[in-house]
Amino acid sequence: MAQVPKLTVILSELDTLIKPQEERRVLDFACQAEAAGYYGVHIIDHIVMGPGSACNGLPPNPRAFRWVGNQAPDQHMPSQIVMMSAIAAVTSELRLMATATLTPLRHPLLNAKNWATLDLISEGRLTITPIGGWQHEEYEAMGIDFKERGRRLDEQLAIMRLAWTETPISYRGEFYQFDDISVVPKPVQTGGPELLIGGDRLSKKVVERIVKYGSGYTLAGEPESDGLALLASEMNKAGRDINNLKTSGLVVPHFPVDDQCADLALSLEQCLPPLLAAGVDAITIKPSQYIDDPEQMPTFLKQCRERVESMCQ
């Protein structure tokens, strides 16, 4: 009998489920997820979209995941932190998961303060997945060199950790410099909000960030053996145990027909066994890939949880 993983849901990119003016319903969905026993909700980050965001074409099924170059420039994308703050106000236990957060597009001190404030008002329920991103037009619009995003992300992580744990702080880096400043409030969680380091694979740089800053990691697919071996080795060198890292896996939808919703049973049958074998702590599913009627959300959440539990027996 496999341990039942925690269940989390993506509540962004819902244009096949609700109209843009109905974004308030996301708060209802979050409350329904909490009532159904789900662990957390994911909200995705983008500031702007450029014409090249659809350079690889839109997916045949509009409910499918929007990967690199598969995103419509005019897709509805509310502010991540504003939406998460609203969800925090209407829930009490649900984990607030700031997913694919484009950290380098904002100043690290502003990031540190905003996230600490959200962690404070949510009583320690915040998880952040910081990334560099893929859309060069978004960086150009914000006046930041796209090629610098990885180095900026590393400095951001260092500065946020300082701001969350010490007062006053000073920093001298390639992009950010300041001396003897205080950043308040401090977050509820010791060391700062939980950080899950994301990436397409466990590359050397991703592993480095996990070891230095991560509470865990999240990947789009199954982690490769070489990457896991590197992570275990580097964690050991740093005096950390890889078994203490939290891991999250994604349920990829199975669409029998391009113009219809995904089949939940087939999707779980294909994705869940390898994720369970890999020992993931949580799995993530996107409800809008399986239903087109928002009134079906409570029923879908219940059915999904029950099916996952039955597959773990």
mmCIF file of N, CA and C in Angstrom, residues 266-311:
data_model
loop_
_atom_site.group_PDB
_atom_site.id
_atom_site.type_symbol
_atom_site.label_atom_id
_atom_site.label_comp_id
_atom_site.label_asym_id
_atom_site.label_seq_id
_atom_site.Cartn_x
_atom_site.Cartn_y
_atom_site.Cartn_z
ATOM 1 N N LEU A 266 -7.918 7.884 -16.966
ATOM 2 C CA LEU A 266 -6.762 7.547 -17.800
ATOM 3 C C LEU A 266 -5.542 8.378 -17.419
ATOM 4 N N SER A 267 -5.763 9.639 -17.110
ATOM 5 C CA SER A 267 -4.647 10.515 -16.740
ATOM 6 C C SER A 267 -3.962 10.015 -15.480
ATOM 7 N N LEU A 268 -4.748 9.653 -14.481
ATOM 8 C CA LEU A 268 -4.169 9.145 -13.236
ATOM 9 C C LEU A 268 -3.528 7.778 -13.438
ATOM 10 N N GLU A 269 -4.131 6.934 -14.252
ATOM 11 C CA GLU A 269 -3.556 5.612 -14.508
ATOM 12 C C GLU A 269 -2.186 5.711 -15.174
ATOM 13 N N GLN A 270 -2.002 6.724 -16.018
ATOM 14 C CA GLN A 270 -0.731 6.886 -16.709
ATOM 15 C C GLN A 270 0.323 7.574 -15.843
ATOM 16 N N CYS A 271 -0.105 8.543 -15.037
ATOM 17 C CA CYS A 271 0.860 9.390 -14.324
ATOM 18 C C CYS A 271 1.116 8.983 -12.879
ATOM 19 N N LEU A 272 0.080 8.514 -12.198
ATOM 20 C CA LEU A 272 0.225 8.302 -10.758
ATOM 21 C C LEU A 272 1.197 7.184 -10.380
ATOM 22 N N PRO A 273 1.154 6.004 -11.017
ATOM 23 C CA PRO A 273 2.076 4.934 -10.603
ATOM 24 C C PRO A 273 3.554 5.326 -10.617
ATOM 25 N N PRO A 274 4.077 5.945 -11.687
ATOM 26 C CA PRO A 274 5.493 6.331 -11.637
ATOM 27 C C PRO A 274 5.789 7.409 -10.604
ATOM 28 N N LEU A 275 4.820 8.292 -10.356
ATOM 29 C CA LEU A 275 5.028 9.316 -9.333
ATOM 30 C C LEU A 275 5.066 8.682 -7.943
ATOM 31 N N LEU A 276 4.187 7.725 -7.702
ATOM 32 C CA LEU A 276 4.198 7.016 -6.419
ATOM 33 C C LEU A 276 5.482 6.221 -6.250
ATOM 34 N N ALA A 277 5.939 5.606 -7.338
ATOM 35 C CA ALA A 277 7.185 4.836 -7.282
ATOM 36 C C ALA A 277 8.369 5.733 -6.973
ATOM 37 N N ALA A 278 8.294 6.976 -7.437
ATOM 38 C CA ALA A 278 9.369 7.937 -7.175
ATOM 39 C C ALA A 278 9.282 8.517 -5.770
ATOM 40 N N GLY A 279 8.180 8.236 -5.066
ATOM 41 C CA GLY A 279 8.039 8.682 -3.687
ATOM 42 C C GLY A 279 7.693 10.143 -3.512
ATOM 43 N N VAL A 280 6.955 10.736 -4.463
ATOM 44 C CA VAL A 280 6.618 12.150 -4.338
ATOM 45 C C VAL A 280 5.721 12.376 -3.131
ATOM 46 N N ASP A 281 5.871 13.537 -2.518
ATOM 47 C CA ASP A 281 5.056 13.893 -1.361
ATOM 48 C C ASP A 281 3.703 14.455 -1.769
ATOM 49 N N ALA A 282 3.672 15.093 -2.949
ATOM 50 C CA ALA A 282 2.445 15.748 -3.394
ATOM 51 C C ALA A 282 2.296 15.598 -4.901
ATOM 52 N N ILE A 283 1.058 15.599 -5.350
ATOM 53 C CA ILE A 283 0.802 15.626 -6.787
ATOM 54 C C ILE A 283 -0.078 16.827 -7.102
ATOM 55 N N THR A 284 0.112 17.350 -8.293
ATOM 56 C CA THR A 284 -0.599 18.549 -8.723
ATOM 57 C C THR A 284 -1.467 18.227 -9.928
ATOM 58 N N ILE A 285 -2.702 18.691 -9.876
ATOM 59 C CA ILE A 285 -3.635 18.476 -10.980
ATOM 60 C C ILE A 285 -4.335 19.796 -11.294
ATOM 61 N N LYS A 286 -4.702 19.983 -12.552
ATOM 62 C CA LYS A 286 -5.360 21.218 -12.987
ATOM 63 C C LYS A 286 -6.816 20.910 -13.324
ATOM 64 N N PRO A 287 -7.758 21.292 -12.462
ATOM 65 C CA PRO A 287 -9.164 20.925 -12.667
ATOM 66 C C PRO A 287 -9.752 21.389 -13.992
ATOM 67 N N SER A 288 -9.330 22.549 -14.490
ATOM 68 C CA SER A 288 -9.917 23.085 -15.721
ATOM 69 C C SER A 288 -9.585 22.240 -16.942
ATOM 70 N N GLN A 289 -8.705 21.263 -16.791
ATOM 71 C CA GLN A 289 -8.431 20.342 -17.892
ATOM 72 C C GLN A 289 -9.448 19.200 -17.949
ATOM 73 N N TYR A 290 -10.236 19.060 -16.882
ATOM 74 C CA TYR A 290 -11.145 17.919 -16.764
ATOM 75 C C TYR A 290 -12.618 18.324 -16.722
ATOM 76 N N ILE A 291 -12.886 19.586 -16.457
ATOM 77 C CA ILE A 291 -14.272 20.075 -16.416
ATOM 78 C C ILE A 291 -14.353 21.428 -17.119
ATOM 79 N N ASP A 292 -15.512 21.697 -17.723
ATOM 80 C CA ASP A 292 -15.769 22.995 -18.354
ATOM 81 C C ASP A 292 -16.828 23.797 -17.606
ATOM 82 N N ASP A 293 -17.483 23.167 -16.659
ATOM 83 C CA ASP A 293 -18.552 23.806 -15.894
ATOM 84 C C ASP A 293 -18.056 24.060 -14.474
ATOM 85 N N PRO A 294 -17.935 25.328 -14.070
ATOM 86 C CA PRO A 294 -17.424 25.614 -12.718
ATOM 87 C C PRO A 294 -18.276 25.018 -11.607
ATOM 88 N N GLU A 295 -19.547 24.757 -11.896
ATOM 89 C CA GLU A 295 -20.410 24.165 -10.875
ATOM 90 C C GLU A 295 -20.004 22.727 -10.567
ATOM 91 N N GLN A 296 -19.221 22.124 -11.447
ATOM 92 C CA GLN A 296 -18.772 20.746 -11.241
ATOM 93 C C GLN A 296 -17.526 20.649 -10.357
ATOM 94 N N MET A 297 -16.967 21.779 -9.956
ATOM 95 C CA MET A 297 -15.704 21.759 -9.216
ATOM 96 C C MET A 297 -15.773 20.917 -7.940
ATOM 97 N N PRO A 298 -16.755 21.106 -7.054
ATOM 98 C CA PRO A 298 -16.770 20.286 -5.832
ATOM 99 C C PRO A 298 -16.821 18.789 -6.119
ATOM 100 N N THR A 299 -17.631 18.397 -7.106
ATOM 101 C CA THR A 299 -17.734 16.977 -7.455
ATOM 102 C C THR A 299 -16.424 16.452 -8.017
ATOM 103 N N PHE A 300 -15.789 17.244 -8.894
ATOM 104 C CA PHE A 300 -14.509 16.819 -9.466
ATOM 105 C C PHE A 300 -13.456 16.644 -8.379
ATOM 106 N N LEU A 301 -13.358 17.593 -7.476
ATOM 107 C CA LEU A 301 -12.355 17.516 -6.415
ATOM 108 C C LEU A 301 -12.556 16.264 -5.565
ATOM 109 N N LYS A 302 -13.799 15.963 -5.261
ATOM 110 C CA LYS A 302 -14.114 14.768 -4.467
ATOM 111 C C LYS A 302 -13.748 13.498 -5.235
ATOM 112 N N GLN A 303 -14.120 13.428 -6.504
ATOM 113 C CA GLN A 303 -13.827 12.243 -7.312
ATOM 114 C C GLN A 303 -12.329 12.034 -7.481
ATOM 115 N N CYS A 304 -11.605 13.110 -7.692
ATOM 116 C CA CYS A 304 -10.158 13.012 -7.866
ATOM 117 C C CYS A 304 -9.494 12.491 -6.598
ATOM 118 N N ARG A 305 -9.871 13.055 -5.461
ATOM 119 C CA ARG A 305 -9.282 12.605 -4.194
ATOM 120 C C ARG A 305 -9.592 11.133 -3.948
ATOM 121 N N GLU A 306 -10.833 10.733 -4.175
ATOM 122 C CA GLU A 306 -11.221 9.342 -3.936
ATOM 123 C C GLU A 306 -10.488 8.389 -4.871
ATOM 124 N N ARG A 307 -10.299 8.799 -6.123
ATOM 125 C CA ARG A 307 -9.612 7.925 -7.078
ATOM 126 C C ARG A 307 -8.140 7.769 -6.699
ATOM 127 N N VAL A 308 -7.504 8.862 -6.305
ATOM 128 C CA VAL A 308 -6.101 8.786 -5.889
ATOM 129 C C VAL A 308 -5.966 7.885 -4.670
ATOM 130 N N GLU A 309 -6.850 8.060 -3.713
ATOM 131 C CA GLU A 309 -6.792 7.232 -2.507
ATOM 132 C C GLU A 309 -6.977 5.752 -2.839
ATOM 133 N N SER A 310 -7.890 5.446 -3.755
ATOM 134 C CA SER A 310 -8.129 4.045 -4.114
ATOM 135 C C SER A 310 -6.935 3.441 -4.843
ATOM 136 N N MET A 311 -6.223 4.252 -5.633
ATOM 137 C CA MET A 311 -5.057 3.755 -6.360
ATOM 138 C C MET A 311 -3.865 3.522 -5.442
#
